[in-house]
Amino acid sequence: MEAKNRIIVALDVSTLDEALGLVDLLQPEVGFFKVGLELLTSEGAPKVVQAIKEKGGKIFYDGKFKDIPNTVAGATRAITRLGVQMFNVHCLGGPTMMKKAREVAEDEAVSRGITRPLVLGVTLLTSLDYEDLVEMRLMDELNIADPKELEEVKNGRIKRLVQNLAYL
């Protein structure tokens, strides 16, 4: 793997012009560009993805899909058709939803003769702290006893869950 393919730059801007300025500047040194909700909502996913692809950029679609399996399947079909290299789902959507996303991405890619996008799982948002998770009543579910263990979870368990999702 080329070193630059290990680098993902977040295009956390609200206009396509700003995003493409960053792509022009960084594309020779960066493997992937992460497009998130602000840019996708402001400009529209097909328009954003197409414009970045035309510049030679590879795309990580940060939509954090989380809904009933059939709805996520539809979103997965659409994003796979756009030709992104990776996208994510929220693991709290459950294993059935995650497996469905993986299966649909594979089926859609095969039917179009393209490479299947990598499906990543988001387990916990990095903005959540221990108190947030206690308030959300997730600490018992996650079997986490204290703030220190939460950091270990973020650094260890998450990596394993994401690796496991890649093999679903």
mmCIF file of C-alpha atoms in Angstrom:
data_model
loop_
_atom_site.group_PDB
_atom_site.id
_atom_site.type_symbol
_atom_site.label_atom_id
_atom_site.label_comp_id
_atom_site.label_asym_id
_atom_site.label_seq_id
_atom_site.Cartn_x
_atom_site.Cartn_y
_atom_site.Cartn_z
ATOM 1 C CA MET A 1 0.000 0.000 0.000
ATOM 2 C CA GLU A 2 1.293 3.434 -0.932
ATOM 3 C CA ALA A 3 2.041 5.639 2.064
ATOM 4 C CA LYS A 4 -0.374 8.307 0.857
ATOM 5 C CA ASN A 5 -3.242 5.794 0.955
ATOM 6 C CA ARG A 6 -2.862 5.709 4.720
ATOM 7 C CA ILE A 7 -3.794 9.380 4.934
ATOM 8 C CA ILE A 8 -7.424 10.516 5.085
ATOM 9 C CA VAL A 9 -8.180 14.240 5.151
ATOM 10 C CA ALA A 10 -11.554 15.414 6.433
ATOM 11 C CA LEU A 11 -13.235 17.906 4.129
ATOM 12 C CA ASP A 12 -15.186 19.487 6.986
ATOM 13 C CA VAL A 13 -16.328 22.508 4.995
ATOM 14 C CA SER A 14 -19.741 23.626 3.784
ATOM 15 C CA THR A 15 -19.133 24.408 0.112
ATOM 16 C CA LEU A 16 -17.906 22.370 -2.801
ATOM 17 C CA ASP A 17 -15.544 25.172 -3.820
ATOM 18 C CA GLU A 18 -13.801 25.002 -0.430
ATOM 19 C CA ALA A 19 -13.624 21.213 -0.634
ATOM 20 C CA LEU A 20 -12.198 21.193 -4.147
ATOM 21 C CA GLY A 21 -9.615 23.788 -3.161
ATOM 22 C CA LEU A 22 -8.383 21.387 -0.494
ATOM 23 C CA VAL A 23 -8.477 18.453 -2.915
ATOM 24 C CA ASP A 24 -6.414 20.403 -5.474
ATOM 25 C CA LEU A 25 -3.888 21.332 -2.809
ATOM 26 C CA LEU A 26 -3.595 17.955 -1.099
ATOM 27 C CA GLN A 27 -4.490 15.272 -3.658
ATOM 28 C CA PRO A 28 -0.896 14.557 -4.696
ATOM 29 C CA GLU A 29 -0.019 13.669 -1.082
ATOM 30 C CA VAL A 30 -3.308 12.268 0.272
ATOM 31 C CA GLY A 31 -4.973 8.949 -0.421
ATOM 32 C CA PHE A 32 -8.529 9.638 0.705
ATOM 33 C CA PHE A 33 -10.865 12.518 1.386
ATOM 34 C CA LYS A 34 -13.572 12.146 4.017
ATOM 35 C CA VAL A 35 -16.825 13.848 3.106
ATOM 36 C CA GLY A 36 -19.263 14.328 5.949
ATOM 37 C CA LEU A 37 -22.739 15.512 6.682
ATOM 38 C CA GLU A 38 -22.113 19.261 6.454
ATOM 39 C CA LEU A 39 -20.723 19.163 2.917
ATOM 40 C CA LEU A 40 -23.033 16.374 1.738
ATOM 41 C CA THR A 41 -26.118 18.200 2.998
ATOM 42 C CA SER A 42 -25.015 21.580 1.655
ATOM 43 C CA GLU A 43 -24.071 20.411 -1.823
ATOM 44 C CA GLY A 44 -25.599 16.961 -2.377
ATOM 45 C CA ALA A 45 -23.804 13.632 -2.279
ATOM 46 C CA PRO A 46 -23.742 12.830 -6.019
ATOM 47 C CA LYS A 47 -22.378 16.267 -6.898
ATOM 48 C CA VAL A 48 -19.687 16.171 -4.193
ATOM 49 C CA VAL A 49 -18.562 12.613 -4.936
ATOM 50 C CA GLN A 50 -18.418 13.181 -8.701
ATOM 51 C CA ALA A 51 -16.430 16.413 -8.368
ATOM 52 C CA ILE A 52 -13.827 14.839 -6.069
ATOM 53 C CA LYS A 53 -13.533 11.763 -8.300
ATOM 54 C CA GLU A 54 -12.958 14.007 -11.331
ATOM 55 C CA LYS A 55 -9.968 15.478 -9.464
ATOM 56 C CA GLY A 56 -8.587 11.977 -8.869
ATOM 57 C CA GLY A 57 -9.551 11.825 -5.196
ATOM 58 C CA LYS A 58 -10.647 8.675 -3.394
ATOM 59 C CA ILE A 59 -13.640 9.061 -1.112
ATOM 60 C CA PHE A 60 -14.556 8.009 2.408
ATOM 61 C CA TYR A 61 -18.285 8.776 2.720
ATOM 62 C CA ASP A 62 -18.846 9.586 6.403
ATOM 63 C CA GLY A 63 -22.621 9.166 6.573
ATOM 64 C CA LYS A 64 -22.735 6.926 9.663
ATOM 65 C CA PHE A 65 -25.763 5.033 8.368
ATOM 66 C CA LYS A 66 -28.065 3.886 11.177
ATOM 67 C CA ASP A 67 -31.643 2.901 10.429
ATOM 68 C CA ILE A 68 -33.692 -0.209 9.784
ATOM 69 C CA PRO A 69 -31.828 -2.718 7.598
ATOM 70 C CA ASN A 70 -33.874 -2.079 4.439
ATOM 71 C CA THR A 71 -33.356 1.682 4.634
ATOM 72 C CA VAL A 72 -29.613 1.249 5.148
ATOM 73 C CA ALA A 73 -29.604 -1.223 2.242
ATOM 74 C CA GLY A 74 -31.091 1.438 -0.030
ATOM 75 C CA ALA A 75 -28.558 4.030 1.090
ATOM 76 C CA THR A 76 -25.771 1.476 0.626
ATOM 77 C CA ARG A 77 -26.881 0.732 -2.940
ATOM 78 C CA ALA A 78 -26.921 4.431 -3.747
ATOM 79 C CA ILE A 79 -23.508 5.170 -2.251
ATOM 80 C CA THR A 80 -21.960 2.094 -3.892
ATOM 81 C CA ARG A 81 -23.295 3.235 -7.283
ATOM 82 C CA LEU A 82 -21.547 6.576 -6.737
ATOM 83 C CA GLY A 83 -18.232 4.707 -6.590
ATOM 84 C CA VAL A 84 -16.916 5.671 -3.173
ATOM 85 C CA GLN A 85 -14.045 3.616 -1.787
ATOM 86 C CA MET A 86 -15.362 3.401 1.776
ATOM 87 C CA PHE A 87 -18.317 4.392 3.918
ATOM 88 C CA ASN A 88 -19.429 3.834 7.473
ATOM 89 C CA VAL A 89 -22.404 2.520 9.393
ATOM 90 C CA HIS A 90 -23.187 3.032 13.065
ATOM 91 C CA CYS A 91 -22.788 -0.237 14.968
ATOM 92 C CA LEU A 92 -25.685 0.633 17.293
ATOM 93 C CA GLY A 93 -27.883 -0.096 14.278
ATOM 94 C CA GLY A 94 -27.252 -3.745 15.099
ATOM 95 C CA PRO A 95 -25.589 -6.732 13.458
ATOM 96 C CA THR A 96 -28.460 -7.383 11.032
ATOM 97 C CA MET A 97 -28.213 -3.845 9.678
ATOM 98 C CA MET A 98 -24.410 -4.029 9.431
ATOM 99 C CA LYS A 99 -24.467 -7.381 7.631
ATOM 100 C CA LYS A 100 -27.131 -6.105 5.256
ATOM 101 C CA ALA A 101 -24.969 -3.083 4.378
ATOM 102 C CA ARG A 102 -21.993 -5.347 3.677
ATOM 103 C CA GLU A 103 -24.049 -7.771 1.566
ATOM 104 C CA VAL A 104 -25.745 -5.039 -0.457
ATOM 105 C CA ALA A 105 -22.426 -3.261 -1.072
ATOM 106 C CA GLU A 106 -21.004 -6.539 -2.387
ATOM 107 C CA ASP A 107 -24.023 -7.329 -4.562
ATOM 108 C CA GLU A 108 -24.206 -3.823 -6.027
ATOM 109 C CA ALA A 109 -20.474 -3.733 -6.733
ATOM 110 C CA VAL A 110 -20.539 -7.136 -8.449
ATOM 111 C CA SER A 111 -23.553 -6.169 -10.567
ATOM 112 C CA ARG A 112 -21.737 -3.024 -11.740
ATOM 113 C CA GLY A 113 -18.307 -4.598 -12.151
ATOM 114 C CA ILE A 114 -16.695 -2.266 -9.618
ATOM 115 C CA THR A 115 -14.715 -2.779 -6.430
ATOM 116 C CA ARG A 116 -16.850 -3.086 -3.308
ATOM 117 C CA PRO A 117 -16.420 -0.160 -0.954
ATOM 118 C CA LEU A 118 -14.947 -0.926 2.437
ATOM 119 C CA VAL A 119 -17.684 -0.837 5.084
ATOM 120 C CA LEU A 120 -16.477 0.591 8.393
ATOM 121 C CA GLY A 121 -18.312 0.429 11.714
ATOM 122 C CA VAL A 122 -18.613 3.377 14.079
ATOM 123 C CA THR A 123 -19.099 2.121 17.626
ATOM 124 C CA LEU A 124 -18.839 5.281 19.717
ATOM 125 C CA LEU A 125 -18.605 8.874 18.620
ATOM 126 C CA THR A 126 -15.298 10.313 19.773
ATOM 127 C CA SER A 127 -17.108 13.352 21.168
ATOM 128 C CA LEU A 128 -18.843 11.216 23.812
ATOM 129 C CA ASP A 129 -17.244 11.159 27.226
ATOM 130 C CA TYR A 130 -17.856 8.913 30.215
ATOM 131 C CA GLU A 131 -20.618 11.104 31.645
ATOM 132 C CA ASP A 132 -22.453 11.148 28.298
ATOM 133 C CA LEU A 133 -22.442 7.368 28.154
ATOM 134 C CA VAL A 134 -23.666 7.085 31.749
ATOM 135 C CA GLU A 135 -26.499 9.497 30.963
ATOM 136 C CA MET A 136 -27.364 7.510 27.844
ATOM 137 C CA ARG A 137 -27.370 4.339 30.006
ATOM 138 C CA LEU A 138 -24.805 2.687 27.756
ATOM 139 C CA MET A 139 -22.180 1.943 30.401
ATOM 140 C CA ASP A 140 -23.893 -1.232 31.597
ATOM 141 C CA GLU A 141 -24.509 -2.323 28.005
ATOM 142 C CA LEU A 142 -20.859 -1.742 27.129
ATOM 143 C CA ASN A 143 -19.645 -3.334 30.376
ATOM 144 C CA ILE A 144 -17.403 -0.362 31.138
ATOM 145 C CA ALA A 145 -16.703 0.415 34.778
ATOM 146 C CA ASP A 146 -14.900 3.773 34.737
ATOM 147 C CA PRO A 147 -13.499 6.582 32.546
ATOM 148 C CA LYS A 148 -10.086 4.899 32.220
ATOM 149 C CA GLU A 149 -11.664 1.743 30.855
ATOM 150 C CA LEU A 150 -13.675 3.852 28.409
ATOM 151 C CA GLU A 151 -10.407 5.096 26.888
ATOM 152 C CA GLU A 152 -9.189 1.516 26.612
ATOM 153 C CA VAL A 153 -12.430 0.630 24.836
ATOM 154 C CA LYS A 154 -12.043 3.494 22.406
ATOM 155 C CA ASN A 155 -8.489 2.388 21.646
ATOM 156 C CA GLY A 156 -8.902 -1.388 21.666
ATOM 157 C CA ARG A 157 -12.380 -2.821 21.425
ATOM 158 C CA ILE A 158 -13.368 -0.424 18.662
ATOM 159 C CA LYS A 159 -10.447 -1.552 16.513
ATOM 160 C CA ARG A 160 -11.486 -5.179 16.909
ATOM 161 C CA LEU A 161 -15.134 -4.447 16.089
ATOM 162 C CA VAL A 162 -14.173 -2.547 12.958
ATOM 163 C CA GLN A 163 -11.835 -5.334 11.866
ATOM 164 C CA ASN A 164 -14.593 -7.871 12.460
ATOM 165 C CA LEU A 165 -17.073 -5.832 10.418
ATOM 166 C CA ALA A 166 -14.699 -5.929 7.462
ATOM 167 C CA TYR A 167 -15.085 -9.722 7.421
ATOM 168 C CA LEU A 168 -18.905 -9.845 7.642
#
